[in-house]
Coordinates of C-alpha atoms in Angstrom, one line a residue:
Chain A
X1 CA 104.6 135.5 120.5
X2 CA 107.8 133.5 121.1
X3 CA 106.8 129.9 121.6
X4 CA 109.7 129.4 124.0
X5 CA 108.4 131.9 126.4
X6 CA 105.6 129.7 127.5
X7 CA 107.9 126.8 128.0
X8 CA 109.7 126.5 131.3
X9 CA 113.4 125.9 131.1
X10 CA 112.9 122.5 132.6
X11 CA 110.3 121.6 130.1
X12 CA 112.6 122.8 127.3
X13 CA 115.4 120.8 128.6
X14 CA 113.2 117.7 128.9
X15 CA 111.8 118.2 125.4
X16 CA 115.2 118.5 123.8
X17 CA 116.3 115.3 125.6
X18 CA 113.2 113.5 124.4
X19 CA 113.7 114.6 120.8
X20 CA 117.3 113.6 120.9
X21 CA 116.7 110.1 122.2
X22 CA 113.7 109.7 120.1
X23 CA 115.8 110.4 117.0
X24 CA 118.5 107.9 118.1
X25 CA 116.0 105.2 118.8
X26 CA 114.2 105.9 115.5
X27 CA 117.6 105.2 113.7
X28 CA 118.1 102.0 115.7
X29 CA 114.6 100.7 114.9
X30 CA 115.0 101.4 111.2
X31 CA 118.5 100.0 110.8
X32 CA 117.7 96.9 112.9
X33 CA 114.7 96.2 110.8
X34 CA 116.8 96.1 107.7
X35 CA 119.5 93.8 109.0
X36 CA 117.7 90.8 107.6
X37 CA 116.7 89.0 110.7
X38 CA 113.9 89.0 113.2
X39 CA 114.3 91.2 116.2
X40 CA 113.2 90.2 119.7
X41 CA 113.5 91.9 123.0
X42 CA 112.1 91.1 126.5
X43 CA 109.5 92.8 128.5
X44 CA 110.5 93.7 132.0
X45 CA 108.1 94.5 134.8
X46 CA 110.7 96.4 136.7
X47 CA 111.8 99.6 135.2
X48 CA 115.5 99.6 134.5
X49 CA 115.7 103.4 134.1
X50 CA 117.7 103.1 130.9
X51 CA 114.9 102.1 128.5
X52 CA 113.8 105.2 126.8
X53 CA 110.1 105.5 126.1
X54 CA 109.5 102.4 128.2
X55 CA 110.4 100.3 125.1
X56 CA 113.1 97.6 125.0
X57 CA 115.0 98.7 121.9
X58 CA 118.7 97.6 121.8
X59 CA 121.3 100.0 120.8
X60 CA 123.9 99.0 118.3
X61 CA 126.8 101.1 119.3
X62 CA 128.1 101.8 115.9
X63 CA 124.6 103.0 114.7
X64 CA 124.3 105.3 117.7
X65 CA 127.8 106.6 117.1
X66 CA 127.0 107.2 113.4
X67 CA 123.7 109.0 114.3
X68 CA 125.4 111.2 116.9
X69 CA 128.1 112.1 114.4
X70 CA 125.6 113.1 111.8
X71 CA 123.5 115.1 114.3
X72 CA 126.7 116.7 115.7
X73 CA 125.0 118.0 118.8
X74 CA 122.0 119.4 116.8
X75 CA 118.4 118.3 116.9
X76 CA 115.9 117.8 114.2
X77 CA 114.1 121.1 114.0
X78 CA 112.0 123.3 111.6
X79 CA 113.8 123.2 108.3
X80 CA 116.4 120.6 109.4
X81 CA 115.3 117.0 109.2
X82 CA 117.0 113.8 110.1
X83 CA 116.8 111.2 107.4
X84 CA 117.7 107.5 107.2
X85 CA 118.1 106.3 103.7
X86 CA 117.9 102.6 102.9
X87 CA 119.4 101.4 99.6
X88 CA 120.2 98.2 97.8
X89 CA 123.5 97.6 96.1
X90 CA 124.6 94.7 93.9
X91 CA 128.1 93.4 93.6
X92 CA 128.5 95.0 90.2
X93 CA 128.1 98.3 91.8
X94 CA 124.6 99.1 90.7
X95 CA 122.5 100.6 93.4
X96 CA 119.1 101.7 94.1
X97 CA 117.6 103.7 96.9
X98 CA 114.6 101.9 98.3
X99 CA 113.2 104.2 101.0
X100 CA 113.9 107.3 103.0
X101 CA 112.7 107.7 106.5
X102 CA 112.3 111.3 107.6
X103 CA 112.1 112.8 111.1
X104 CA 110.9 116.3 110.6
X105 CA 109.6 119.1 112.8
X106 CA 107.1 121.6 111.4
X107 CA 105.9 125.0 112.7
X108 CA 102.6 123.8 114.1
X109 CA 103.0 124.1 117.9
X110 CA 100.8 122.7 120.6
X111 CA 101.5 125.1 123.5
X112 CA 99.1 123.4 126.0
X113 CA 100.6 120.0 125.8
X114 CA 102.4 118.5 128.8
X115 CA 105.9 117.8 127.9
X116 CA 107.0 115.3 130.6
X117 CA 103.9 113.3 130.3
X118 CA 101.9 113.5 127.1
X119 CA 104.7 114.2 124.7
X120 CA 106.8 111.4 126.1
X121 CA 104.0 108.9 125.9
X122 CA 103.1 109.9 122.4
X123 CA 106.7 109.6 121.3
X124 CA 106.6 106.1 122.8
X125 CA 103.5 105.3 120.8
X126 CA 105.2 106.7 117.7
X127 CA 108.1 104.3 118.2
X128 CA 105.7 101.4 118.4
X129 CA 104.1 102.5 115.1
X130 CA 107.6 102.7 113.6
X131 CA 108.3 99.2 114.7
X132 CA 105.1 98.1 113.0
X133 CA 105.5 100.1 109.8
X134 CA 109.2 99.1 109.2
X135 CA 108.0 95.5 108.7
X136 CA 105.4 96.5 106.2
X137 CA 107.3 98.6 103.5
X138 CA 108.7 96.7 100.6
X139 CA 112.3 97.0 101.7
X140 CA 111.6 94.7 104.6
X141 CA 111.1 91.7 102.5
X142 CA 114.1 92.5 100.4
X143 CA 116.3 92.9 103.4
X144 CA 115.0 89.5 104.8
X145 CA 116.0 87.7 101.7
X146 CA 119.5 88.4 102.7
X147 CA 121.9 86.2 101.0
X148 CA 124.1 86.3 98.1
X149 CA 122.7 88.6 95.6
X150 CA 122.6 92.1 97.1
X151 CA 123.5 94.2 100.0
X152 CA 121.3 96.5 102.0
X153 CA 122.9 99.8 103.1
X154 CA 121.9 102.7 105.2
X155 CA 122.9 106.4 105.3
X156 CA 122.0 109.0 107.8
X157 CA 122.0 112.6 106.9
X158 CA 120.8 115.8 108.4
X159 CA 119.3 118.8 106.6
X160 CA 117.1 118.9 103.6
X161 CA 115.1 115.8 102.7
X162 CA 116.3 114.2 99.4
X163 CA 113.8 112.0 97.6
X164 CA 114.8 112.5 94.0
X165 CA 116.6 109.1 93.9
X166 CA 113.5 107.2 94.7
X167 CA 112.4 107.2 91.2
X168 CA 109.1 108.1 89.7
X169 CA 105.9 107.3 91.4
X170 CA 107.4 106.9 94.9
X171 CA 104.9 106.7 97.7
X172 CA 104.8 108.0 101.2
X173 CA 103.4 106.6 104.3
X174 CA 103.0 108.6 107.5
X175 CA 104.1 106.8 110.6
X176 CA 102.7 109.4 113.0
X177 CA 102.8 112.9 114.4
X178 CA 103.4 114.3 117.9
X179 CA 102.6 117.9 118.7
X180 CA 105.0 119.7 121.0
X181 CA 105.3 123.3 122.2
X182 CA 108.0 124.0 119.8
X183 CA 106.6 122.3 116.7
X184 CA 105.0 119.1 115.5
X185 CA 107.3 116.0 115.1
X186 CA 106.5 114.0 112.1
X187 CA 107.8 110.7 111.1
X188 CA 107.3 109.3 107.6
X189 CA 108.7 107.0 105.0
X190 CA 108.9 107.6 101.3
X191 CA 109.5 104.3 99.4
X192 CA 110.3 103.4 95.8
X193 CA 107.8 101.7 93.5
X194 CA 109.8 102.0 90.2
X195 CA 112.5 99.3 90.0
X196 CA 114.5 100.7 87.2
X197 CA 118.1 100.3 88.4
X198 CA 120.5 103.1 88.0
X199 CA 124.1 102.5 87.1
X200 CA 126.5 103.8 89.7
X201 CA 128.5 105.3 87.0
X202 CA 125.9 108.0 86.7
X203 CA 124.8 108.0 90.3
X204 CA 127.2 110.6 91.3
X205 CA 127.1 110.2 95.1
X206 CA 130.2 111.4 96.8
X207 CA 129.3 110.7 100.4
X208 CA 130.4 107.3 101.5
X209 CA 127.6 104.9 102.1
X210 CA 127.6 103.8 105.6
X211 CA 126.5 100.8 107.6
X212 CA 127.5 97.7 109.4
X213 CA 128.4 94.4 107.8
X214 CA 126.9 91.4 109.5
X215 CA 129.0 88.4 108.6
X216 CA 126.7 85.8 107.0
X217 CA 128.8 82.9 108.2
X218 CA 128.9 83.6 111.9
X219 CA 126.3 83.5 114.7
X220 CA 123.5 85.9 115.2
X221 CA 125.0 89.3 115.5
X222 CA 123.0 90.5 118.4
X223 CA 124.1 87.7 120.5
X224 CA 127.6 89.0 120.4
X225 CA 128.3 92.4 118.9
X226 CA 131.9 91.3 118.4
X227 CA 130.8 89.6 115.3
X228 CA 129.8 92.9 113.7
X229 CA 132.4 94.0 111.3
X230 CA 132.8 97.5 110.0
X231 CA 134.3 98.7 106.9
X232 CA 134.5 101.7 104.7
X233 CA 132.4 101.4 101.7
X234 CA 132.5 103.8 98.8
X235 CA 130.3 103.7 95.8
X236 CA 132.9 102.2 93.6
X237 CA 132.9 99.2 95.8
X238 CA 136.3 99.4 97.4
X239 CA 135.5 97.2 100.3
X240 CA 138.2 96.9 102.8
X241 CA 136.7 94.2 104.9
X242 CA 137.6 90.7 103.9
X243 CA 134.5 89.2 105.7
X244 CA 132.2 89.9 102.8
X245 CA 132.3 86.9 100.6
X246 CA 131.4 88.6 97.4
X247 CA 134.3 91.0 97.8
X248 CA 136.5 88.0 98.1
X249 CA 135.1 86.7 94.9
X250 CA 135.7 89.8 93.0
X251 CA 139.3 90.1 94.2
X252 CA 140.7 87.2 92.3
X253 CA 141.5 83.7 93.1
X254 CA 137.9 83.0 92.5
X255 CA 136.7 83.9 89.1
X256 CA 133.5 85.7 89.3
X257 CA 130.7 83.7 87.7
X258 CA 129.8 85.9 84.8
X259 CA 126.2 86.4 84.2
X260 CA 124.0 88.8 82.3
X261 CA 125.2 92.2 83.8
X262 CA 122.9 93.1 86.6
X263 CA 122.3 96.6 85.2
X264 CA 120.8 94.8 82.1
X265 CA 118.9 92.3 84.1
X266 CA 117.5 94.8 86.4
X267 CA 116.4 97.5 84.0
X268 CA 112.8 96.8 84.6
X269 CA 110.7 99.8 84.2
X270 CA 108.0 98.3 86.2
X271 CA 105.4 100.6 87.5
X272 CA 103.2 98.9 90.0
X273 CA 99.6 99.0 89.0
X274 CA 97.7 101.7 90.8
X275 CA 94.9 99.3 91.8
X276 CA 97.2 97.9 94.4
X277 CA 96.9 100.6 96.8
X278 CA 100.3 100.3 98.4
X279 CA 102.1 99.8 95.1
X280 CA 104.3 97.0 96.0
X281 CA 102.4 94.0 94.9
X282 CA 104.9 92.7 92.4
X283 CA 107.8 94.6 93.9
X284 CA 109.3 91.5 95.5
X285 CA 108.4 89.1 92.7
X286 CA 110.0 91.5 90.2
X287 CA 113.1 91.8 92.3
X288 CA 113.1 88.0 92.7
X289 CA 112.6 87.5 89.0
X290 CA 115.3 90.0 88.2
X291 CA 117.7 88.4 90.7
X292 CA 117.1 84.9 89.4
X293 CA 120.1 82.7 89.7
X294 CA 121.0 83.0 86.0
X295 CA 121.2 86.7 86.4
X296 CA 122.9 86.9 89.7
X297 CA 126.4 86.9 90.5
X298 CA 128.3 87.0 93.7
X299 CA 127.7 86.2 97.2
X300 CA 127.0 89.0 99.6
X301 CA 125.7 89.6 103.0
X302 CA 123.1 92.0 104.3
X303 CA 125.5 94.8 104.8
X304 CA 125.3 98.2 106.2
X305 CA 128.6 100.0 106.3
X306 CA 130.1 102.7 108.4
X307 CA 132.5 105.2 107.1
X308 CA 134.6 106.1 110.1
X309 CA 136.1 103.4 112.2
X310 CA 137.3 100.2 110.7
X311 CA 137.6 97.2 112.9
X312 CA 139.9 94.4 111.9
X313 CA 137.9 92.0 109.8
X314 CA 137.3 88.5 111.0
X315 CA 139.9 85.9 110.2
X316 CA 139.5 84.4 106.7
X317 CA 138.9 80.9 108.1
X318 CA 135.7 81.9 109.6
X319 CA 134.7 84.4 107.0
X320 CA 135.7 82.7 103.8
X321 CA 132.8 81.3 101.7
X322 CA 132.2 77.6 102.1
X323 CA 132.4 75.5 99.0
X324 CA 128.6 75.1 99.4
X325 CA 128.1 78.8 98.7
X326 CA 130.1 78.6 95.5
X327 CA 128.0 75.5 94.7
X328 CA 124.8 77.4 95.0
X329 CA 126.0 80.1 92.8
X330 CA 127.4 78.0 90.0
X331 CA 124.9 75.3 90.0
X332 CA 122.3 77.8 89.0
X333 CA 123.9 77.7 85.6
X334 CA 123.7 73.9 85.2
X335 CA 120.2 73.8 83.8
X336 CA 120.6 75.6 80.5
X337 CA 122.8 75.3 77.5
X338 CA 125.7 77.6 77.1
X339 CA 124.6 80.9 76.0
X340 CA 126.6 83.7 74.4
X341 CA 126.0 86.0 77.3
X342 CA 127.4 83.6 79.8
X343 CA 130.9 82.4 80.5
X344 CA 131.0 78.9 81.9
X345 CA 133.0 78.4 85.0
X346 CA 134.4 75.0 85.9
X347 CA 132.1 73.7 88.6
X348 CA 133.9 72.3 91.5
X349 CA 131.2 70.7 93.6
X350 CA 131.8 70.0 97.2
X351 CA 132.9 66.5 98.3
X352 CA 133.5 65.2 94.8
X353 CA 136.4 62.9 94.4
X354 CA 138.1 62.4 91.0
X355 CA 138.1 58.9 89.7
X356 CA 135.4 57.6 91.9
X357 CA 132.8 58.0 89.2
X358 CA 133.3 58.0 85.5
X359 CA 132.1 61.6 85.7
X360 CA 132.0 64.3 88.3
X361 CA 128.8 65.1 90.2
X362 CA 128.1 68.2 88.2
X363 CA 128.2 66.4 84.8
X364 CA 126.1 63.6 86.2
X365 CA 123.6 66.1 87.4
X366 CA 123.5 67.9 84.1
X367 CA 123.2 64.7 82.1
X368 CA 120.6 63.0 84.1
X369 CA 118.4 65.9 85.3
X370 CA 116.1 65.5 82.3
X371 CA 114.2 62.2 81.7
X372 CA 115.6 60.0 78.9
X373 CA 114.1 60.3 75.4
X374 CA 111.3 58.0 74.7
X375 CA 112.2 55.1 72.4
X376 CA 109.3 55.9 70.0
X377 CA 111.0 59.2 69.1
X378 CA 114.5 57.7 68.9
X379 CA 116.4 56.7 65.8
X380 CA 114.5 53.5 65.0
X381 CA 111.9 55.1 62.8
X382 CA 114.1 58.0 61.7
X383 CA 115.4 56.0 58.7
X384 CA 112.0 55.7 57.3
X385 CA 111.1 58.3 54.8
X386 CA 107.9 60.1 54.7
X387 CA 106.7 58.2 51.7
X388 CA 107.2 54.9 53.5
X389 CA 105.3 56.4 56.5
X390 CA 102.3 57.3 54.4
X391 CA 102.4 53.9 52.7
X392 CA 102.2 52.1 56.0
X393 CA 99.4 54.2 57.2
X394 CA 96.4 52.2 55.8
X395 CA 97.8 49.0 57.3
X396 CA 98.1 50.6 60.7
X397 CA 94.7 52.1 60.5
X398 CA 93.2 48.7 59.6
X399 CA 94.9 47.1 62.6
X400 CA 93.7 49.9 64.9
X401 CA 90.1 49.4 63.7
X402 CA 90.4 45.7 64.3
X403 CA 91.5 46.2 67.8
X404 CA 89.1 49.1 68.5
X405 CA 87.3 47.2 71.3
X406 CA 90.6 46.7 73.1
X407 CA 91.4 50.3 72.9
X408 CA 88.0 51.3 74.2
X409 CA 88.3 49.0 77.1
X410 CA 91.6 50.5 77.9
X411 CA 90.3 54.0 77.8
X412 CA 87.5 53.0 80.2
X413 CA 90.0 51.7 82.7
X414 CA 91.5 55.2 82.7
X415 CA 88.3 56.9 83.6
Chain B
X1 CA 81.8 110.3 125.5
X2 CA 81.4 108.5 122.2
X3 CA 83.2 105.3 121.7
X4 CA 85.5 105.3 118.8
X5 CA 84.9 102.5 116.3
X6 CA 87.1 101.3 113.6
X7 CA 86.4 98.6 111.1
X8 CA 88.9 96.5 109.1
X9 CA 88.0 94.0 106.5
X10 CA 90.1 91.1 105.1
X11 CA 89.5 88.2 102.9
X12 CA 91.6 85.2 103.7
X13 CA 91.9 81.5 103.1
X14 CA 90.8 79.1 105.9
X15 CA 94.3 78.4 107.1
X16 CA 95.3 82.0 107.1
X17 CA 92.5 83.1 109.6
X18 CA 94.6 82.6 112.7
X19 CA 97.6 84.5 111.6
X20 CA 95.7 87.3 110.0
X21 CA 93.7 87.9 113.2
X22 CA 96.8 87.6 115.4
X23 CA 98.7 90.0 113.2
X24 CA 96.0 92.7 113.5
X25 CA 95.0 92.2 117.1
X26 CA 98.6 92.2 118.2
X27 CA 99.4 95.3 116.2
X28 CA 96.5 97.1 118.0
X29 CA 97.5 95.7 121.4
X30 CA 101.1 96.8 120.9
X31 CA 99.9 100.4 120.8
X32 CA 97.4 99.8 123.6
X33 CA 99.8 98.2 126.1
X34 CA 102.3 99.8 128.5
X35 CA 104.8 98.5 130.9
X36 CA 103.7 97.5 134.4
X37 CA 103.1 100.5 136.7
X38 CA 104.9 100.7 139.9
X39 CA 103.4 103.3 142.2
X40 CA 105.5 105.1 144.7
X41 CA 104.6 106.6 148.0
X42 CA 104.4 110.2 146.7
X43 CA 101.7 109.3 144.2
X44 CA 104.0 109.0 141.2
X45 CA 104.7 105.9 139.4
X46 CA 107.3 104.3 137.2
X47 CA 106.6 102.2 134.2
X48 CA 108.2 98.8 133.2
X49 CA 109.6 98.2 129.8
X50 CA 107.7 96.6 127.0
X51 CA 109.7 94.3 124.7
X52 CA 108.7 93.4 121.2
X53 CA 109.0 90.4 119.0
X54 CA 108.9 89.9 115.2
X55 CA 106.5 87.1 114.2
X56 CA 106.8 85.5 110.8
X57 CA 103.6 84.1 109.5
X58 CA 103.7 80.6 108.0
X59 CA 100.7 80.9 105.6
X60 CA 101.0 84.6 104.8
X61 CA 103.9 86.5 103.4
X62 CA 103.9 88.8 106.3
X63 CA 105.8 89.7 109.5
X64 CA 104.2 91.5 112.4
X65 CA 105.4 93.0 115.7
X66 CA 103.8 91.9 118.9
X67 CA 104.4 92.7 122.6
X68 CA 106.8 90.2 124.2
X69 CA 104.4 88.6 126.6
X70 CA 103.5 84.9 126.5
X71 CA 100.5 85.4 128.7
X72 CA 99.0 88.1 126.4
X73 CA 99.8 86.0 123.3
X74 CA 98.1 82.9 124.9
X75 CA 95.0 85.0 125.7
X76 CA 94.8 86.4 122.1
X77 CA 95.4 82.9 120.5
X78 CA 92.7 81.4 122.6
X79 CA 90.2 84.0 121.5
X80 CA 91.3 83.7 117.8
X81 CA 91.1 79.9 118.1
X82 CA 87.5 80.0 119.3
X83 CA 86.6 82.5 116.5
X84 CA 88.2 80.2 113.9
X85 CA 86.4 77.1 115.2
X86 CA 83.1 79.0 115.2
X87 CA 83.7 80.0 111.6
X88 CA 84.4 76.5 110.6
X89 CA 81.4 75.1 112.4
X90 CA 79.0 77.7 111.3
X91 CA 78.3 76.1 107.9
X92 CA 77.8 79.6 106.6
X93 CA 79.6 81.2 103.8
X94 CA 82.7 81.7 106.0
X95 CA 81.9 85.3 107.1
X96 CA 82.4 86.6 110.6
X97 CA 83.6 89.4 112.6
X98 CA 86.0 89.5 115.6
X99 CA 86.0 92.6 117.8
X100 CA 88.5 94.0 120.2
X101 CA 87.0 96.4 122.6
X102 CA 88.9 98.7 125.0
X103 CA 86.8 99.7 128.0
X104 CA 86.9 101.5 131.3
X105 CA 85.2 100.4 134.5
X106 CA 83.1 102.8 136.2
X107 CA 82.3 102.0 139.9
X108 CA 78.7 102.1 140.8
X109 CA 77.1 102.1 144.2
X110 CA 75.3 99.1 145.5
X111 CA 73.1 97.5 144.2
X112 CA 74.2 98.5 140.9
X113 CA 77.1 96.6 139.3
X114 CA 80.1 98.3 137.8
X115 CA 79.7 99.7 134.4
X116 CA 81.9 98.8 131.5
X117 CA 82.2 101.8 129.2
X118 CA 83.9 101.1 125.9
X119 CA 86.1 103.9 124.5
X120 CA 87.6 102.2 121.4
X121 CA 86.3 99.2 119.4
X122 CA 88.2 97.6 116.6
X123 CA 86.1 95.3 114.4
X124 CA 87.7 92.9 111.9
X125 CA 85.4 91.6 109.3
X126 CA 86.6 88.3 107.9
X127 CA 85.6 86.6 104.7
X128 CA 86.9 83.1 104.2
X129 CA 87.6 82.1 100.7
X130 CA 88.2 78.7 99.2
X131 CA 91.0 78.2 96.7
X132 CA 91.2 75.6 93.9
X133 CA 94.9 75.0 93.6
X134 CA 98.3 75.7 94.8
X135 CA 99.0 78.4 92.4
X136 CA 96.0 80.4 93.7
X137 CA 97.2 79.7 97.2
X138 CA 100.6 81.1 96.4
X139 CA 99.0 84.3 95.0
X140 CA 96.8 84.5 98.0
X141 CA 99.8 84.4 100.4
X142 CA 101.2 87.4 98.7
X143 CA 97.9 89.3 98.3
X144 CA 96.9 88.8 102.0
X145 CA 100.3 89.9 103.0
X146 CA 99.8 93.1 101.2
X147 CA 96.4 93.6 102.6
X148 CA 97.6 93.1 106.1
X149 CA 100.2 95.7 105.4
X150 CA 97.5 98.1 104.4
X151 CA 95.6 97.3 107.5
X152 CA 98.6 97.9 109.7
X153 CA 99.0 101.3 108.2
X154 CA 95.3 102.0 108.8
X155 CA 95.7 101.0 112.4
X156 CA 98.8 103.3 112.8
X157 CA 96.9 106.2 111.2
X158 CA 94.0 105.9 113.8
X159 CA 96.5 105.6 116.6
X160 CA 98.4 108.6 115.5
X161 CA 95.3 110.8 115.7
X162 CA 95.8 110.8 119.5
X163 CA 92.2 110.8 120.2
X164 CA 90.6 110.0 123.5
X165 CA 92.6 107.8 125.9
X166 CA 91.6 107.2 129.5
X167 CA 93.4 109.4 132.0
X168 CA 96.3 107.8 133.8
X169 CA 94.7 106.4 136.9
X170 CA 95.8 106.6 140.5
X171 CA 96.8 103.4 142.2
X172 CA 93.3 102.8 143.5
X173 CA 91.8 103.2 140.1
X174 CA 94.4 101.4 138.0
X175 CA 92.2 98.2 137.7
X176 CA 89.4 100.3 136.2
X177 CA 91.6 101.2 133.3
X178 CA 94.3 98.6 132.8
X179 CA 94.4 94.8 132.9
X180 CA 96.9 94.4 135.7
X181 CA 96.7 90.6 135.8
X182 CA 99.6 90.0 133.4
X183 CA 103.1 89.6 134.8
X184 CA 105.1 91.6 132.3
X185 CA 102.9 94.1 130.5
X186 CA 99.8 96.1 131.1
X187 CA 97.3 96.4 128.3
X188 CA 94.3 98.7 128.6
X189 CA 91.2 96.7 129.8
X190 CA 90.0 94.8 126.8
X191 CA 87.6 92.1 125.7
X192 CA 87.4 90.1 122.5
X193 CA 84.1 89.0 121.1
X194 CA 83.0 87.6 117.8
X195 CA 80.0 87.1 115.6
X196 CA 79.5 84.7 112.8
X197 CA 77.3 85.8 109.9
X198 CA 75.0 83.2 108.6
X199 CA 74.0 83.0 105.0
X200 CA 71.0 85.2 105.7
X201 CA 73.3 88.0 106.8
X202 CA 71.9 88.0 110.4
X203 CA 74.3 87.5 113.2
X204 CA 74.3 84.4 115.3
X205 CA 74.2 86.0 118.7
X206 CA 77.3 85.7 120.8
X207 CA 76.2 89.0 122.1
X208 CA 73.8 87.2 124.4
X209 CA 76.7 85.0 125.6
X210 CA 78.8 88.1 126.1
X211 CA 76.1 89.8 128.2
X212 CA 75.7 86.8 130.4
X213 CA 79.5 86.4 130.8
X214 CA 79.8 90.1 131.7
X215 CA 77.1 89.8 134.3
X216 CA 78.6 86.8 135.9
X217 CA 82.1 88.4 135.8
X218 CA 80.9 91.4 137.7

């Protein structure tokens, strides 16, 4: 029996509309949860008529545009799923897929369900579940630590679900299901647990990675969407936008602080122990350890990039990295001695004036960050030979025995 | 009709109790709140919009989403505060349970008072642990964050089963199903109660207090 024959044309129209807007809102929720900042919207007791599913979810125009472009007038249906892929990319070009969100429709139909009421309300509930779950998967914490080490990207695609790039042992969480007369809508997330970083040289992705760059150095993007910059972004890191500080660093004028190559630093074949049921217990700590200052390079922003339209980037005066940011990158190298794997970069700290001090701030910091050597281990006794040391021992022991009471009294004061 | 009952268990440090309870209770209430209903003359109604807010915990590596409603947040914080105080004052091993119960009112004829019929109860069992040093506290921050993540997934799994929900009420019946006292959102009628487990494992009865309260309220 044709499932469509029991569905009135009005119901079919409504259902298609619900699924379309549900798909668009799903993409918005996922992308906004990966922009690196908290999201907040207001409740309104008066219905505005434009808030789908009675939920206040803002629409980032570029994201909606991208999603509509990918869908190209189609809807998620049996055999054709809409997926949002979230990945991480370092400035060296190494990338890693973190999770894939899938909106699928399967053949299981619920013919008795009321479209305009029950399906709508359940889709609303599913969006609320998505809001909650997007804050719980490992990529959320990574995206919140936005800063200078890596970029978070998104890619929307339509068709077969691809999970091969999530590495071994990826896990799946089901956000929820909603039965409809034409199939059951399922929303789920598959997320990586294995942090072995793949080199982009072997990655072989041809489709541009898309997203929106949020300039790290301007105000909150949602306050004014004019701050959102867009750029084309291909996997060999040919960024066109100048707003992204780490691209500026790699383009010359500013020598990149050379560190242990990220691909080497991040080749951690860490499988999360199975006793942690969600599998991400050390995910963040491993990422943090791998991305320690001495292994990390350039400055970046949480970035998601779109492939199509390019807006003029922000003027360099607002977007250029402050000396402070260079400071934070280079000062990470000040602790240790020069190592063969490192190339020292002249550290130009902010606000230092030549000649004011005998040495610059960086040298001062390096020299005095450790406490001075104790005098007892200094050169005074070094001239003595070992034989002389042994000879003087009996005398020393005798004097210690003589003063034993004094030492005991001292020990007692410590207790 | 049987009341659906779900139990969640967490072990937290003393200073994490508030945030852990808020995270779970707000996650449940997010799914059990709608926009304000506006009934129209023809018997239909429109629904207001529910906003959401990300809340970062201070003592737990965790972020949760709650409904944007200061009134609702105040009510939940008050209940959680009372629970935490009871836990600290109990002198027991730091075990207790806080319950969020969704109910419907069923009007009865005089002289009988209205009946409160629970249709879903979420019980969160809490075990308070003491930690010796900062390193343990740091580990606890992360572990409790992970645990709360698991609990959120558990909550979402239950919600997505789409089991019994009260029928959408008519205008005259709306106060029997929803809490319409808030300005901006409309949660299903709910009540929060708690029990502290003393060292013998028996519960110090706030149930009596609840019974008295309910009778007086009606």
